[in-house]
Amino acid sequence: MVSERSFRLKGAESTFGRLGEADLPAILDIERGGYGYPWSEAQFLDCMGEGFEAWGSFFGGRLTGYLVHWQVLDEAHLMNLCVDRSHTRQGIGRQLLRHWISRMTCQNMGELILEVRESNLGAQALYRSEGFVQVGERPDYYPDGGKRESAIIMMLRL
Ligand SMILES: CC(C)(COP(=O)(O)OP(=O)(O)OC[C@H]1O[C@@H](n2cnc3c(N)ncnc32)[C@H](O)[C@@H]1OP(=O)(O)O)[C@@H](O)C(=O)NCCC(=O)NCCS
């Protein structure tokens, strides 16, 4: 992890840093606590190649959340945003999202795109509050027990 800048949450100092393979064990711990259908190690490794970036938030040297994105031309796609279960509702998800939006704005991206489970109302509220709007839906996109769940597609035009 290379630390880039810091932010304060509830009076405590947190930092953002670019993530790499050495951070995978900590990423996987958070991923498995955050999702019913977590990404595998191989999926994260695929997301450390060209066009992808992974950023983490750290508190006391410990990873508390991360964001993975992929960019092509002037579009950036949010592939994964996850906060350690023991640190949710402390503003970390919003800080990671804002950090991403501001980096993408500086890089002159035209639009930011993401998909989110229809049932994930907390994440949708976060995205809406940062200016994302729903632009579509992908039916039966995610596994959901024996069934499938739709994805809501959201976009922020920069
Ligand atoms: C979604 C997630 C990233 C939010 O991270 P977080 O650090 O808890 O979010 P924040 O504390 O920054 O909250 C920002 C806003 O999001 C919304 N929000 C977040 N979690 C919520 C929840 N469980 N219920 C309702 N609203 C929620 C609220 O509007 C909140 O603002 P508020 O605290 O002022 O009310 C986190 O819950 C998580 O990692 N979930 C599991 C993985 C996941 O679903 N990722 C999204 C995939 S698209």
Coordinates of C-alpha atoms and ligand atoms in Angstrom, one line a residue:
M1 CA 0.0 0.0 0.0
V2 CA 1.3 3.5 -0.9
S3 CA -0.3 6.1 1.3
E4 CA -1.6 9.1 -0.7
R5 CA -3.6 11.4 1.5
S6 CA -5.5 11.3 4.8
F7 CA -9.0 12.2 6.0
R8 CA -10.6 12.4 9.4
L9 CA -13.5 10.3 10.5
K10 CA -15.1 10.9 13.9
G11 CA -11.9 12.7 15.0
A12 CA -9.6 9.8 14.0
E13 CA -7.0 9.9 11.2
S14 CA -7.6 7.5 8.3
T15 CA -5.5 7.3 5.1
F16 CA -6.2 6.3 1.5
G17 CA -3.7 4.1 -0.4
R18 CA -3.4 2.3 -3.6
L19 CA -3.7 -1.5 -3.1
G20 CA -1.7 -4.3 -4.5
E21 CA -1.3 -8.1 -4.3
A22 CA 0.3 -7.8 -0.8
D23 CA -3.1 -6.5 0.5
L24 CA -5.1 -9.5 -0.8
P25 CA -5.4 -11.4 2.5
A26 CA -6.9 -8.3 4.2
I27 CA -9.1 -7.5 1.2
L28 CA -10.4 -11.1 1.1
D29 CA -11.3 -11.0 4.8
I30 CA -13.4 -7.9 4.3
E31 CA -14.9 -9.2 1.1
R32 CA -16.0 -12.5 2.7
G33 CA -17.6 -10.5 5.6
G34 CA -19.4 -8.1 3.3
Y35 CA -21.0 -10.2 0.6
G36 CA -23.1 -13.3 0.4
Y37 CA -21.4 -14.0 -2.9
P38 CA -17.8 -12.7 -2.4
W39 CA -15.3 -12.4 -5.1
S40 CA -12.5 -15.0 -5.2
E41 CA -8.8 -14.3 -5.0
A42 CA -8.6 -14.9 -8.7
Q43 CA -11.2 -12.3 -9.4
F44 CA -9.2 -9.7 -7.4
L45 CA -6.0 -10.7 -9.2
D46 CA -7.7 -10.1 -12.5
C47 CA -8.6 -6.6 -11.2
M48 CA -5.0 -5.7 -10.6
G49 CA -4.1 -5.6 -14.3
E50 CA -4.2 -2.8 -16.8
G51 CA -7.1 -0.5 -16.7
F52 CA -8.0 -1.5 -13.1
E53 CA -7.2 0.3 -9.8
A54 CA -7.8 -0.7 -6.2
W55 CA -7.9 1.8 -3.4
G56 CA -8.1 1.2 0.3
S57 CA -8.9 3.2 3.4
F58 CA -6.7 2.5 6.4
F59 CA -7.1 3.1 10.1
G60 CA -4.1 2.5 12.4
G61 CA -2.4 0.7 9.5
R62 CA -5.3 -1.7 9.1
L63 CA -7.4 -1.9 5.9
T64 CA -11.0 -0.8 6.7
G65 CA -12.5 -0.8 3.2
Y66 CA -11.7 -0.7 -0.5
L67 CA -12.9 0.3 -3.9
V68 CA -12.0 -1.4 -7.2
H69 CA -12.6 0.3 -10.6
W70 CA -12.0 -0.3 -14.2
Q71 CA -11.7 2.4 -16.8
V72 CA -12.0 2.4 -20.6
L73 CA -11.8 5.6 -22.7
D74 CA -13.7 8.2 -20.7
E75 CA -15.8 5.8 -18.7
A76 CA -14.9 4.4 -15.3
H77 CA -16.8 1.5 -13.8
L78 CA -17.1 0.8 -10.1
M79 CA -16.4 -3.0 -9.8
N80 CA -16.4 -3.3 -6.0
L81 CA -16.9 -1.1 -3.0
C82 CA -16.8 -2.8 0.4
V83 CA -16.3 -1.7 4.0
D84 CA -15.2 -3.9 6.9
R85 CA -18.4 -5.0 8.7
S86 CA -17.1 -3.7 12.0
H87 CA -16.5 -0.2 10.4
T88 CA -19.8 0.4 8.5
R89 CA -21.9 3.5 9.0
Q90 CA -18.8 5.5 9.9
G91 CA -18.5 7.4 6.6
I92 CA -15.8 5.2 5.1
G93 CA -17.9 4.1 2.1
R94 CA -18.7 7.7 1.3
Q95 CA -15.1 8.8 1.7
L96 CA -13.9 6.0 -0.7
L97 CA -16.6 7.0 -3.2
R98 CA -15.7 10.7 -3.0
H99 CA -12.1 9.9 -3.4
W100 CA -12.9 7.9 -6.6
I101 CA -15.2 10.7 -8.0
S102 CA -12.5 13.3 -7.4
R103 CA -9.7 11.3 -9.0
M104 CA -11.9 10.5 -12.0
T105 CA -12.9 14.2 -12.3
C106 CA -9.2 15.1 -12.3
Q107 CA -8.6 12.5 -15.0
N108 CA -11.4 14.1 -17.2
M109 CA -13.6 11.0 -17.2
G110 CA -17.0 11.6 -18.8
E111 CA -19.1 9.2 -16.7
L112 CA -19.0 6.9 -13.8
I113 CA -21.0 3.7 -14.0
L114 CA -21.9 1.0 -11.4
E115 CA -24.3 -1.9 -10.8
V116 CA -25.9 -2.6 -7.5
R117 CA -28.3 -5.3 -6.3
E118 CA -31.9 -4.3 -6.4
S119 CA -32.2 -5.2 -2.7
N120 CA -29.1 -3.3 -1.6
L121 CA -31.0 -0.2 -0.6
G122 CA -28.2 1.1 1.7
A123 CA -25.6 1.2 -1.1
Q124 CA -28.2 2.7 -3.5
A125 CA -28.9 5.5 -0.9
L126 CA -25.1 6.2 -0.7
Y127 CA -24.8 6.4 -4.5
R128 CA -27.9 8.6 -4.9
S129 CA -26.6 10.9 -2.2
E130 CA -23.4 11.4 -4.2
G131 CA -25.3 12.3 -7.4
F132 CA -25.7 8.9 -9.1
V133 CA -29.0 8.3 -10.9
Q134 CA -30.5 5.0 -12.1
V135 CA -30.1 4.6 -15.9
G136 CA -31.2 1.0 -16.4
E137 CA -31.6 -2.4 -15.0
R138 CA -30.1 -5.9 -15.8
P139 CA -32.7 -8.6 -15.0
D140 CA -31.4 -11.8 -13.3
Y141 CA -27.8 -10.4 -13.1
Y142 CA -26.7 -11.7 -9.6
P143 CA -27.0 -15.2 -8.0
D144 CA -29.5 -15.3 -5.2
G145 CA -29.9 -18.7 -3.7
G146 CA -31.7 -20.8 -6.3
K147 CA -33.0 -17.7 -8.0
R148 CA -31.4 -14.6 -9.6
E149 CA -31.6 -10.9 -8.6
S150 CA -31.7 -7.9 -10.9
A151 CA -28.9 -5.2 -11.0
I152 CA -29.7 -1.5 -11.0
I153 CA -27.4 0.4 -13.3
M154 CA -26.5 3.8 -11.9
M155 CA -24.5 6.6 -13.5
L156 CA -22.8 9.9 -12.6
R157 CA -22.0 12.3 -15.4
L158 CA -19.0 14.4 -14.6
Ligands
LIG1 C1 -22.6 -0.2 1.1 C2 -21.3 0.1 1.9 C3 -20.1 0.2 1.0 C4 -21.5 1.4 2.6 O1 -20.3 1.8 3.3 P1 -20.4 2.5 4.7 O2 -19.0 2.9 5.1 O3 -21.2 1.8 5.7 O4 -21.3 3.8 4.3 P2 -21.2 5.3 5.0 O5 -21.1 5.1 6.5 O6 -20.3 6.1 4.3 O7 -22.7 5.7 4.7 C5 -23.0 6.6 3.7 C6 -24.5 6.6 3.4 O8 -24.9 5.4 2.8 C7 -26.3 5.0 3.2 N1 -26.2 3.8 3.9 C8 -25.0 3.0 4.1 N2 -25.4 1.8 4.7 C9 -26.7 1.9 4.8 C10 -27.6 0.9 5.4 N3 -27.2 -0.3 5.9 N4 -28.9 1.2 5.4 C11 -29.4 2.4 4.9 N5 -28.5 3.4 4.4 C12 -27.2 3.1 4.4 C13 -26.7 6.1 4.1 O9 -27.4 7.1 3.3 C14 -25.4 6.7 4.6 O10 -25.5 8.0 5.1 P3 -25.8 8.3 6.6 O11 -24.9 7.5 7.5 O12 -25.5 9.8 6.7 O13 -27.3 8.0 6.8 C15 -21.1 -1.0 3.1 O14 -22.3 -1.2 3.8 C16 -20.7 -2.4 2.5 O15 -19.5 -2.6 2.4 N6 -21.7 -3.3 2.3 C17 -21.3 -4.6 1.8 C18 -20.8 -4.6 0.4 C19 -21.7 -3.8 -0.6 O16 -22.9 -4.0 -0.6 N7 -21.1 -3.0 -1.4 C20 -21.8 -2.2 -2.4 C21 -21.8 -3.0 -3.7 S1 -22.6 -2.2 -5.0

